[in-house]
Amino acid sequence: MTLDRSRQIRIVTTLLALVLGGVVLFAFRDHTSIQRYYKHQGTVFGTYYNIRYQASEDLEDAILQRLKEFDASLSTFNPHSTISVLNQGRDTVWDDYFTAMYETAQEINVLSHGAFDITVAPLVNAWGFGFSNRETITPELIDSLRGVKNILDASAIAKGQACDVVANLLHEHGADNYLVDIGGEVVLHGVNAQGEPWRVGITKPIDDPSGQVNEVQEVIASTNLCMATSGNYRQFYYEGGMRRSHTIDPRTGYPVNHNLLSATVVAPSCMRADALATACMVLGTDSALMLIRELPKTECYLIYATDTADSLAVVHTEGFPL
Ligand code: ADP
Ligand code: MG
């Protein structure tokens, strides 16, 4: 009886030791499993992407697959995408990316009193910044195109949304440290390969149709950020002495013409930040500040032209993460 009991105790103790050892080993393995930083660069939706993350495996194929799915929903340059099929006047099922884009676009349209409007597509096209050919502008043409509401352009919101989509994928794969930059819209989390907060720059809005000049106005260091910038310094042309930029005021049908050069917005998602940055560019400095100050967890950094020596001035909301 006594012997049996001591044997039982020995067995239980051995079992316990094995289980505990297993737990310790597992925890140890989890912390030391090889986690390296990966870096992928390339082009997507006619712009560049720069993605970095720490993980135990290379996720490039999964990322590219996601971006392909996204393109098949929202690219106006892909004739078979959901948005293109709808723009051709045909019926199709709204996929999740399209639905999320549409709902947020509607919300920002209301918040910005119509400054952000994805039905601006025919005007964007007519002015030569869209997915079909530039037209000869007349006031009559502008008036008639302002009435067209069934052709959509997601360019001002999709890049930000794509950043969220890639960031979610990385998060799903257990990554905690990542930076996703698609055409200047950014989602970042955690730390870089040096163990320091990620650093991203706000570009100085100097006229640069080549998109190559990258003078930095401000550097932001952060461990948790969704940020988007819209500007008029890369997509513009001159005609008859008038500067025509790619931000169209849906309320007039004309490209905006004021002193705001670039708008950077920080928001709870990059999709919102992107749409709001475009809304700011339409509204101009003062109204943009008013809009952003009304919104929770949303901040902006605006660079505008002045007559001062270096001709640029900055205004930002109190909570902007400088
Ligand atoms: P970027 O990040 O390239 O500076 P935005 O995010 O501001 O650009 O998107 C600009 C694009 O958005 C334009 O090229 C056009 O396709 C579209 N767009 C222009 N004006 C508006 C508007 N008022 N509302 C929504 N989309 C717009
Ligand atoms: Mg935008």
Coordinates of C-alpha atoms and ligand atoms in Angstrom, one line a residue:
M1 CA 0.0 0.0 0.0
T2 CA 2.7 2.5 1.1
L3 CA 5.0 1.3 -1.7
D4 CA 2.2 1.8 -4.2
R5 CA 1.5 5.2 -3.0
S6 CA 5.1 6.3 -3.2
R7 CA 5.3 4.8 -6.7
Q8 CA 2.1 6.7 -7.6
I9 CA 3.7 9.9 -6.3
R10 CA 6.9 9.2 -8.3
I11 CA 4.8 8.7 -11.5
V12 CA 2.8 11.9 -10.8
T13 CA 5.9 13.9 -10.1
T14 CA 7.6 12.6 -13.2
L15 CA 4.6 13.4 -15.3
L16 CA 4.4 16.9 -13.7
A17 CA 8.1 17.5 -14.4
L18 CA 7.6 16.4 -18.1
V19 CA 4.6 18.7 -18.6
L20 CA 6.4 21.6 -16.9
G21 CA 9.5 21.0 -18.9
G22 CA 7.4 20.9 -22.0
V23 CA 5.8 24.3 -21.1
V24 CA 9.2 25.8 -20.4
L25 CA 10.6 24.5 -23.6
F26 CA 7.6 25.7 -25.6
A27 CA 7.8 29.2 -24.1
F28 CA 11.6 29.3 -24.7
R29 CA 11.1 28.1 -28.3
D30 CA 8.4 30.7 -28.9
H31 CA 10.7 33.5 -27.8
T32 CA 13.7 32.4 -29.6
S33 CA 12.1 31.1 -32.8
I34 CA 14.0 32.9 -35.6
Q35 CA 12.2 36.2 -36.2
R36 CA 13.9 38.3 -38.8
Y37 CA 13.0 41.5 -40.5
Y38 CA 11.8 41.2 -44.1
K39 CA 11.6 43.9 -46.7
H40 CA 9.6 43.9 -49.9
Q41 CA 9.5 46.7 -52.5
G42 CA 7.7 46.9 -55.8
T43 CA 4.9 48.7 -57.7
V44 CA 1.2 48.3 -57.3
F45 CA -1.8 50.5 -58.5
G46 CA 0.6 52.6 -60.5
T47 CA 2.6 53.5 -57.3
Y48 CA 5.3 52.0 -55.2
Y49 CA 5.1 49.9 -52.1
N50 CA 7.6 49.5 -49.3
I51 CA 6.8 46.9 -46.7
R52 CA 8.9 45.8 -43.7
Y53 CA 8.0 43.4 -40.9
Q54 CA 9.4 41.1 -38.4
A55 CA 8.2 37.5 -38.7
S56 CA 9.3 33.9 -38.5
E57 CA 8.6 33.4 -42.3
D58 CA 8.6 35.3 -45.5
L59 CA 5.0 36.6 -46.2
E60 CA 5.6 38.2 -49.6
D61 CA 3.4 35.7 -51.6
A62 CA 0.5 36.2 -49.1
I63 CA 0.9 40.0 -49.3
L64 CA 1.0 40.0 -53.1
Q65 CA -2.1 37.7 -53.2
R66 CA -4.0 40.1 -50.9
L67 CA -3.0 43.1 -53.0
K68 CA -4.2 41.2 -56.1
E69 CA -7.6 40.6 -54.5
F70 CA -7.7 44.3 -53.6
D71 CA -6.8 45.3 -57.1
A72 CA -9.6 43.0 -58.4
S73 CA -12.0 45.0 -56.3
L74 CA -11.0 48.7 -56.5
S75 CA -8.7 49.3 -59.4
T76 CA -10.2 51.5 -62.1
F77 CA -7.3 50.4 -64.3
N78 CA -8.4 46.8 -64.1
P79 CA -11.4 46.4 -66.5
H80 CA -12.7 43.4 -64.6
S81 CA -12.6 44.9 -61.1
T82 CA -15.8 45.3 -59.1
I83 CA -15.6 49.1 -59.4
S84 CA -14.9 48.9 -63.2
V85 CA -17.8 46.6 -63.8
L86 CA -20.1 48.9 -61.8
N87 CA -18.7 51.9 -63.7
Q88 CA -19.6 50.1 -67.0
G89 CA -23.2 50.2 -65.7
R90 CA -23.3 46.4 -65.1
D91 CA -24.5 44.7 -62.0
T92 CA -22.2 42.7 -59.8
V93 CA -21.8 41.5 -56.2
W94 CA -20.2 44.1 -53.9
D95 CA -17.2 42.4 -52.3
D96 CA -16.0 43.3 -48.8
Y97 CA -13.3 45.7 -50.0
F98 CA -15.7 47.6 -52.2
T99 CA -18.4 47.8 -49.4
A100 CA -15.9 49.1 -46.8
M101 CA -14.6 51.7 -49.3
Y102 CA -18.1 52.8 -50.3
E103 CA -19.3 53.1 -46.7
T104 CA -16.3 55.1 -45.5
A105 CA -16.4 57.3 -48.6
Q106 CA -20.1 58.1 -47.9
E107 CA -19.3 58.9 -44.3
I108 CA -16.4 61.2 -45.2
N109 CA -18.5 62.8 -47.9
V110 CA -21.1 63.8 -45.2
L111 CA -18.4 64.9 -42.6
S112 CA -16.6 67.1 -45.2
H113 CA -19.9 68.6 -46.5
G114 CA -19.3 67.2 -50.0
A115 CA -15.6 68.1 -50.4
F116 CA -14.7 64.4 -50.5
D117 CA -16.8 62.7 -53.2
I118 CA -15.9 59.5 -55.2
T119 CA -18.6 60.4 -57.8
V120 CA -16.2 63.1 -58.9
A121 CA -14.8 60.5 -61.4
P122 CA -16.1 62.0 -64.7
L123 CA -14.6 65.4 -63.7
V124 CA -11.3 63.9 -62.8
N125 CA -11.3 62.1 -66.2
A126 CA -12.2 65.3 -68.1
W127 CA -9.5 67.3 -66.4
G128 CA -7.0 64.6 -67.5
F129 CA -6.2 62.9 -64.1
G130 CA -8.3 59.8 -64.4
F131 CA -8.7 56.5 -66.1
S132 CA -10.0 57.9 -69.4
N133 CA -8.9 60.6 -71.8
R134 CA -8.7 64.3 -71.0
E135 CA -11.4 66.5 -72.7
T136 CA -11.7 70.0 -73.8
I137 CA -13.1 71.9 -70.8
T138 CA -16.1 74.2 -71.2
P139 CA -18.4 75.4 -68.5
E140 CA -21.2 73.4 -70.1
L141 CA -19.2 70.2 -70.0
I142 CA -18.4 70.8 -66.3
D143 CA -22.1 71.4 -65.5
S144 CA -23.2 68.3 -67.3
L145 CA -20.4 66.1 -65.7
R146 CA -21.3 67.4 -62.2
G147 CA -24.7 65.7 -62.7
V148 CA -23.2 62.3 -63.4
K149 CA -23.2 60.3 -60.1
N150 CA -22.9 56.7 -61.2
I151 CA -19.2 56.6 -62.1
L152 CA -16.8 56.1 -59.1
D153 CA -13.2 56.9 -58.5
A154 CA -11.6 55.3 -55.4
S155 CA -8.1 56.7 -56.0
A156 CA -8.3 59.1 -53.0
I157 CA -9.1 56.4 -50.5
A158 CA -7.9 53.0 -51.9
K159 CA -4.2 53.4 -51.2
G160 CA -4.8 54.0 -47.5
Q161 CA -7.3 51.1 -47.4
A162 CA -4.7 48.9 -49.1
C163 CA -2.2 49.8 -46.3
D164 CA -4.8 48.7 -43.7
V165 CA -5.4 45.4 -45.6
V166 CA -1.7 44.6 -45.7
A167 CA -1.2 45.6 -42.0
N168 CA -4.1 43.3 -41.1
L169 CA -2.6 40.4 -42.9
L170 CA 0.7 40.9 -41.1
H171 CA -1.1 41.1 -37.8
E172 CA -3.0 37.9 -38.6
H173 CA 0.3 36.2 -39.1
G174 CA 1.4 37.3 -35.7
A175 CA 3.6 40.2 -36.7
D176 CA 3.8 43.0 -34.2
N177 CA 6.5 45.1 -35.8
Y178 CA 5.8 46.3 -39.3
L179 CA 5.7 49.3 -41.6
V180 CA 3.5 49.4 -44.7
D181 CA 4.0 52.3 -47.1
I182 CA 2.0 52.4 -50.3
G183 CA 2.6 55.5 -52.4
G184 CA 3.3 57.6 -49.3
E185 CA 0.3 56.4 -47.2
V186 CA 1.6 54.6 -44.1
V187 CA 0.5 52.1 -41.4
L188 CA 3.2 51.3 -38.8
H189 CA 3.3 49.4 -35.6
G190 CA 6.0 48.4 -33.1
V191 CA 9.7 48.9 -33.7
N192 CA 12.2 48.7 -36.6
A193 CA 15.1 46.2 -36.9
Q194 CA 17.2 48.4 -34.6
G195 CA 14.5 48.1 -31.9
E196 CA 13.6 51.8 -32.3
P197 CA 10.3 53.4 -33.2
W198 CA 9.7 53.6 -36.9
R199 CA 10.5 56.9 -38.5
V200 CA 8.6 58.3 -41.4
G201 CA 9.0 61.6 -43.2
I202 CA 6.5 64.2 -44.4
T203 CA 7.7 65.4 -47.8
K204 CA 8.3 69.0 -48.5
P205 CA 5.6 70.1 -51.1
I206 CA 8.0 71.3 -53.8
D207 CA 6.7 71.1 -57.4
D208 CA 7.9 67.8 -58.6
P209 CA 6.0 66.1 -61.5
S210 CA 8.8 63.4 -61.6
G211 CA 8.0 62.3 -58.1
Q212 CA 11.7 61.8 -57.5
V213 CA 12.6 64.7 -55.2
N214 CA 12.1 63.8 -51.6
E215 CA 13.1 66.6 -49.4
V216 CA 11.7 66.0 -45.9
Q217 CA 9.8 68.7 -44.1
E218 CA 9.4 66.7 -40.8
V219 CA 10.3 63.3 -39.4
I220 CA 7.8 61.5 -37.2
A221 CA 8.9 58.6 -34.9
S222 CA 6.1 56.4 -33.8
T223 CA 5.2 52.8 -32.7
N224 CA 1.5 53.0 -33.7
L225 CA 0.3 55.2 -36.6
C226 CA -2.0 55.4 -39.6
M227 CA -1.0 58.4 -41.7
A228 CA -1.8 59.7 -45.2
T229 CA -0.7 62.7 -47.2
S230 CA -2.4 64.4 -50.2
G231 CA -0.7 67.1 -52.2
N232 CA -0.8 69.1 -55.3
Y233 CA 2.9 69.2 -56.0
R234 CA 3.2 66.0 -58.2
Q235 CA 0.0 65.7 -60.2
F236 CA -0.6 69.0 -62.0
Y237 CA -0.1 70.8 -65.3
Y238 CA -0.3 74.4 -66.6
E239 CA -2.8 75.5 -69.2
G240 CA -3.4 79.0 -70.4
G241 CA -1.4 80.2 -67.4
M242 CA -3.7 78.3 -65.0
R243 CA -2.3 75.6 -62.7
R244 CA -4.6 72.5 -62.9
S245 CA -4.1 70.0 -60.1
H246 CA -5.6 66.6 -59.5
T247 CA -7.7 67.6 -56.5
I248 CA -11.2 68.5 -57.9
D249 CA -13.7 70.5 -55.8
P250 CA -16.9 68.6 -56.5
R251 CA -18.9 71.7 -55.6
T252 CA -17.5 73.7 -58.5
G253 CA -16.2 71.0 -60.8
Y254 CA -12.9 72.8 -61.1
P255 CA -9.4 71.8 -59.7
V256 CA -8.9 73.5 -56.4
N257 CA -6.9 76.8 -56.4
H258 CA -5.8 77.9 -53.0
N259 CA -2.6 78.1 -51.0
L260 CA -2.8 74.7 -49.3
L261 CA 0.1 72.6 -50.7
S262 CA -0.1 69.3 -48.8
A263 CA -2.3 67.8 -46.1
T264 CA -1.1 65.0 -43.8
V265 CA -3.8 63.3 -41.7
V266 CA -3.4 60.8 -38.8
A267 CA -6.6 58.8 -38.1
P268 CA -7.7 55.4 -36.6
S269 CA -7.4 53.8 -40.0
C270 CA -5.3 54.6 -43.1
M271 CA -8.4 54.4 -45.2
R272 CA -10.0 57.3 -43.2
A273 CA -6.7 59.2 -43.1
D274 CA -6.4 59.0 -46.9
A275 CA -10.0 60.2 -47.6
L276 CA -9.6 63.0 -45.0
A277 CA -6.3 64.2 -46.4
T278 CA -8.0 64.6 -49.8
A279 CA -11.0 66.3 -48.2
C280 CA -8.5 68.7 -46.5
M281 CA -6.9 69.5 -49.9
V282 CA -10.3 70.4 -51.2
L283 CA -11.4 72.5 -48.2
G284 CA -8.2 74.6 -47.9
T285 CA -6.3 75.4 -44.7
D286 CA -8.9 77.0 -42.4
S287 CA -11.8 74.7 -43.2
A288 CA -9.5 71.7 -43.1
L289 CA -8.4 72.5 -39.6
M290 CA -12.1 73.0 -38.5
L291 CA -13.1 69.6 -40.0
I292 CA -10.2 67.7 -38.4
R293 CA -10.6 69.3 -35.0
E294 CA -14.2 68.0 -34.8
L295 CA -13.1 64.4 -35.3
P296 CA -12.0 62.1 -32.5
K297 CA -8.5 60.5 -32.7
T298 CA -7.8 62.5 -35.9
E299 CA -5.0 65.1 -36.4
C300 CA -3.6 67.0 -39.3
Y301 CA -0.4 68.7 -40.4
L302 CA -0.9 71.3 -43.2
I303 CA 1.8 72.9 -45.3
Y304 CA 0.7 76.1 -47.2
A305 CA 2.3 78.7 -49.5
T306 CA 3.1 82.1 -48.1
D307 CA 5.0 85.2 -49.2
T308 CA 7.6 84.6 -46.5
A309 CA 11.3 83.9 -47.3
D310 CA 11.1 80.2 -47.7
S311 CA 7.5 80.5 -49.0
L312 CA 6.2 77.6 -46.9
A313 CA 4.4 77.6 -43.6
V314 CA 3.0 74.9 -41.4
V315 CA -0.1 74.7 -39.2
H316 CA -1.1 71.5 -37.3
T317 CA -3.7 70.4 -34.8
E318 CA -2.6 70.2 -31.2
G319 CA -2.4 66.4 -31.0
F320 CA -0.4 65.8 -34.2
P321 CA 2.3 63.3 -33.2
L322 CA 5.5 65.5 -33.7
Ligands
ADP1 P1 -2.4 61.7 -53.5 O1 -2.2 60.7 -52.4 O2 -1.9 61.1 -54.9 O3 -1.9 63.1 -53.3 P2 -5.3 61.8 -53.1 O4 -5.4 60.7 -52.1 O5 -5.6 63.1 -52.7 O6 -3.9 61.8 -53.8 O7 -6.1 61.3 -54.3 C1 -6.1 62.1 -55.5 C2 -7.1 61.5 -56.5 O8 -8.4 61.4 -56.0 C3 -7.2 62.2 -57.8 O9 -6.2 61.9 -58.8 C4 -8.6 61.8 -58.3 O10 -8.5 60.6 -58.9 C5 -9.4 61.7 -57.0 N1 -10.1 62.9 -56.5 C6 -9.8 64.2 -56.9 N2 -10.6 65.0 -56.3 C7 -11.4 64.3 -55.4 C8 -12.4 64.6 -54.5 N3 -12.8 65.8 -54.2 N4 -13.0 63.6 -53.8 C9 -12.5 62.3 -54.0 N5 -11.6 61.9 -54.9 C10 -11.0 62.9 -55.6
MG2 MG -6.5 60.6 -50.3

